[in-house]
């Protein structure tokens, strides 16, 4: 019977967890505490992102969709389909051929773009998000203000992948409205 | 195992009649060894109740034996009638195992450092929960843009998406120019 007792006790002892080396006291006093070598490679320059803004004028002037506007099925879907005409407004002139305006995204220096109705669009980079499966995306803010400082759209924060559009619509313009098609590009 | 141990187990199981019970209790007063065996039985039962969450039924052995007797055996016709030892063999083995446990408990309880608990289940080291590496959530193509914050100011506005195939385009619509009637808006 005693042998069984000893065998059982031995099993208990063997099954008792032994403190791991990780719990042992760390390096001896005086041992060199050389910090790990840092990667001396310079970080690559941060990629420059832009917000590409395409200003569309929506109206019911029976002119159809401006052929300079790239294929946008959204314009044929409600509520945009309530307007039968979409004209690409070219503002500012340097990008008149495409009708797109690229506004650089910067954290420190918000950039502005004057809209055809006199209001001012301002964009500011908030954060460049980590890549996910080669998809680049950023967080940025946008606001639309009246020339006299009155806010139209005080704040809009968007997380957007590169080349993924979204639309800010509803501003009155002439007999219709403006639709800003915005897209982050590099 | 001697007969006294068997009697103690029957006493603990409540199987003794009144006279036998009285006789045994009188003996226990002057027999420390039997008292220790009985204490070991109680501690073993306490351990089982604690570990298994339930106390073994007092008539557990009887129930097992009845089940054994009821179970039909396929080879019963091919073999001669089971001998008496084959019938009581499993029960004897169970009793022997129980007696060994009782004796072991007694041996342990004699050690002054290990009186309580007599039998302790060694606690296995708890491994940290294994967490599968979580892939970053793949933002679906249609969710490549998300409107996180909007302050419409004094105006009214709405946010919706225009579906097109598998994709969708978020739209922020301010009420400078009300959305045309009949326009179907889907919540973002």
mmCIF file of C-alpha atoms in Angstrom, chain B residues 44-140:
data_model
loop_
_atom_site.group_PDB
_atom_site.id
_atom_site.type_symbol
_atom_site.label_atom_id
_atom_site.label_comp_id
_atom_site.label_asym_id
_atom_site.label_seq_id
_atom_site.Cartn_x
_atom_site.Cartn_y
_atom_site.Cartn_z
ATOM 1 C CA UNK B 44 -13.237 10.049 0.118
ATOM 2 C CA UNK B 45 -16.933 10.642 -0.303
ATOM 3 C CA UNK B 46 -16.407 14.361 0.223
ATOM 4 C CA UNK B 47 -13.703 14.359 -2.431
ATOM 5 C CA UNK B 48 -15.908 12.527 -4.889
ATOM 6 C CA UNK B 49 -18.778 14.872 -4.213
ATOM 7 C CA UNK B 50 -16.533 17.884 -4.694
ATOM 8 C CA UNK B 51 -14.908 16.617 -7.855
ATOM 9 C CA UNK B 52 -17.777 14.880 -9.502
ATOM 10 C CA UNK B 53 -20.373 17.327 -8.334
ATOM 11 C CA UNK B 54 -22.508 14.639 -6.819
ATOM 12 C CA UNK B 55 -22.347 12.124 -4.107
ATOM 13 C CA UNK B 56 -22.516 8.513 -5.161
ATOM 14 C CA UNK B 57 -25.853 7.024 -4.461
ATOM 15 C CA UNK B 58 -25.817 4.822 -1.373
ATOM 16 C CA UNK B 59 -27.222 1.945 -3.377
ATOM 17 C CA UNK B 60 -24.864 2.405 -6.291
ATOM 18 C CA UNK B 61 -23.314 -1.028 -5.907
ATOM 19 C CA UNK B 62 -26.722 -2.682 -5.769
ATOM 20 C CA UNK B 63 -27.843 -0.833 -8.865
ATOM 21 C CA UNK B 64 -24.724 -1.878 -10.763
ATOM 22 C CA UNK B 65 -25.112 -5.468 -9.732
ATOM 23 C CA UNK B 66 -28.756 -5.473 -10.711
ATOM 24 C CA UNK B 67 -27.850 -4.030 -14.100
ATOM 25 C CA UNK B 68 -25.152 -6.654 -14.553
ATOM 26 C CA UNK B 69 -27.612 -9.392 -13.723
ATOM 27 C CA UNK B 70 -30.208 -8.004 -16.127
ATOM 28 C CA UNK B 71 -27.894 -7.549 -19.092
ATOM 29 C CA UNK B 72 -28.352 -10.351 -21.615
ATOM 30 C CA UNK B 73 -25.151 -11.903 -22.780
ATOM 31 C CA UNK B 74 -24.878 -13.051 -26.336
ATOM 32 C CA UNK B 75 -22.489 -15.835 -25.511
ATOM 33 C CA UNK B 76 -24.490 -17.094 -22.615
ATOM 34 C CA UNK B 77 -25.952 -19.965 -24.612
ATOM 35 C CA UNK B 78 -22.554 -21.057 -25.853
ATOM 36 C CA UNK B 79 -20.885 -21.142 -22.498
ATOM 37 C CA UNK B 80 -21.641 -23.054 -19.391
ATOM 38 C CA UNK B 81 -23.455 -21.252 -16.672
ATOM 39 C CA UNK B 82 -21.211 -18.622 -15.146
ATOM 40 C CA UNK B 83 -19.594 -19.618 -11.992
ATOM 41 C CA UNK B 84 -20.256 -17.803 -8.802
ATOM 42 C CA UNK B 85 -16.900 -16.043 -9.015
ATOM 43 C CA UNK B 86 -17.585 -14.736 -12.492
ATOM 44 C CA UNK B 87 -20.734 -13.113 -11.226
ATOM 45 C CA UNK B 88 -19.220 -11.533 -8.180
ATOM 46 C CA UNK B 89 -15.854 -10.838 -9.776
ATOM 47 C CA UNK B 90 -16.602 -7.289 -10.921
ATOM 48 C CA UNK B 91 -18.163 -6.485 -7.609
ATOM 49 C CA UNK B 92 -15.186 -7.887 -5.774
ATOM 50 C CA UNK B 93 -12.850 -5.813 -7.902
ATOM 51 C CA UNK B 94 -14.881 -2.718 -7.168
ATOM 52 C CA UNK B 95 -14.859 -3.442 -3.461
ATOM 53 C CA UNK B 96 -11.120 -4.038 -3.527
ATOM 54 C CA UNK B 97 -10.545 -0.777 -5.327
ATOM 55 C CA UNK B 98 -12.685 1.043 -2.837
ATOM 56 C CA UNK B 99 -10.873 -0.578 0.051
ATOM 57 C CA UNK B 100 -7.535 0.390 -1.453
ATOM 58 C CA UNK B 101 -8.725 3.956 -1.736
ATOM 59 C CA UNK B 102 -9.832 3.958 1.873
ATOM 60 C CA UNK B 103 -6.496 2.580 3.027
ATOM 61 C CA UNK B 104 -4.655 5.120 0.928
ATOM 62 C CA UNK B 105 -6.708 7.927 2.398
ATOM 63 C CA UNK B 106 -5.887 6.674 5.859
ATOM 64 C CA UNK B 107 -2.200 6.534 5.091
ATOM 65 C CA UNK B 108 -2.224 10.068 3.793
ATOM 66 C CA UNK B 109 -4.278 11.346 6.676
ATOM 67 C CA UNK B 110 -1.634 10.085 9.101
ATOM 68 C CA UNK B 111 0.853 12.590 7.703
ATOM 69 C CA UNK B 112 0.451 15.726 9.829
ATOM 70 C CA UNK B 113 1.073 18.109 6.922
ATOM 71 C CA UNK B 114 -1.468 16.567 4.659
ATOM 72 C CA UNK B 115 -4.565 16.113 6.704
ATOM 73 C CA UNK B 116 -6.799 18.388 4.727
ATOM 74 C CA UNK B 117 -7.493 17.773 1.988
ATOM 75 C CA UNK B 118 -6.616 14.133 2.011
ATOM 76 C CA UNK B 119 -6.882 13.669 -1.693
ATOM 77 C CA UNK B 120 -6.080 16.594 -3.887
ATOM 78 C CA UNK B 121 -6.388 16.538 -7.576
ATOM 79 C CA UNK B 122 -3.287 18.100 -9.065
ATOM 80 C CA UNK B 123 -4.269 21.134 -10.986
ATOM 81 C CA UNK B 124 -2.935 20.906 -14.495
ATOM 82 C CA UNK B 125 -1.215 24.007 -15.697
ATOM 83 C CA UNK B 126 -3.704 26.085 -17.552
ATOM 84 C CA UNK B 127 -2.504 26.800 -21.025
ATOM 85 C CA UNK B 128 -3.349 30.230 -22.323
ATOM 86 C CA UNK B 129 -6.298 30.103 -24.653
ATOM 87 C CA UNK B 130 -5.109 29.508 -28.127
ATOM 88 C CA UNK B 131 -6.081 32.403 -30.259
ATOM 89 C CA UNK B 132 -6.143 31.961 -33.929
ATOM 90 C CA UNK B 133 -4.369 34.778 -35.682
ATOM 91 C CA UNK B 134 -7.066 37.117 -36.687
ATOM 92 C CA UNK B 135 -6.835 38.347 -40.199
ATOM 93 C CA UNK B 136 -7.629 42.004 -40.510
ATOM 94 C CA UNK B 137 -11.165 42.365 -41.547
ATOM 95 C CA UNK B 138 -11.222 42.536 -45.273
ATOM 96 C CA UNK B 139 -13.267 45.497 -46.148
ATOM 97 C CA UNK B 140 -15.630 44.465 -48.820
#
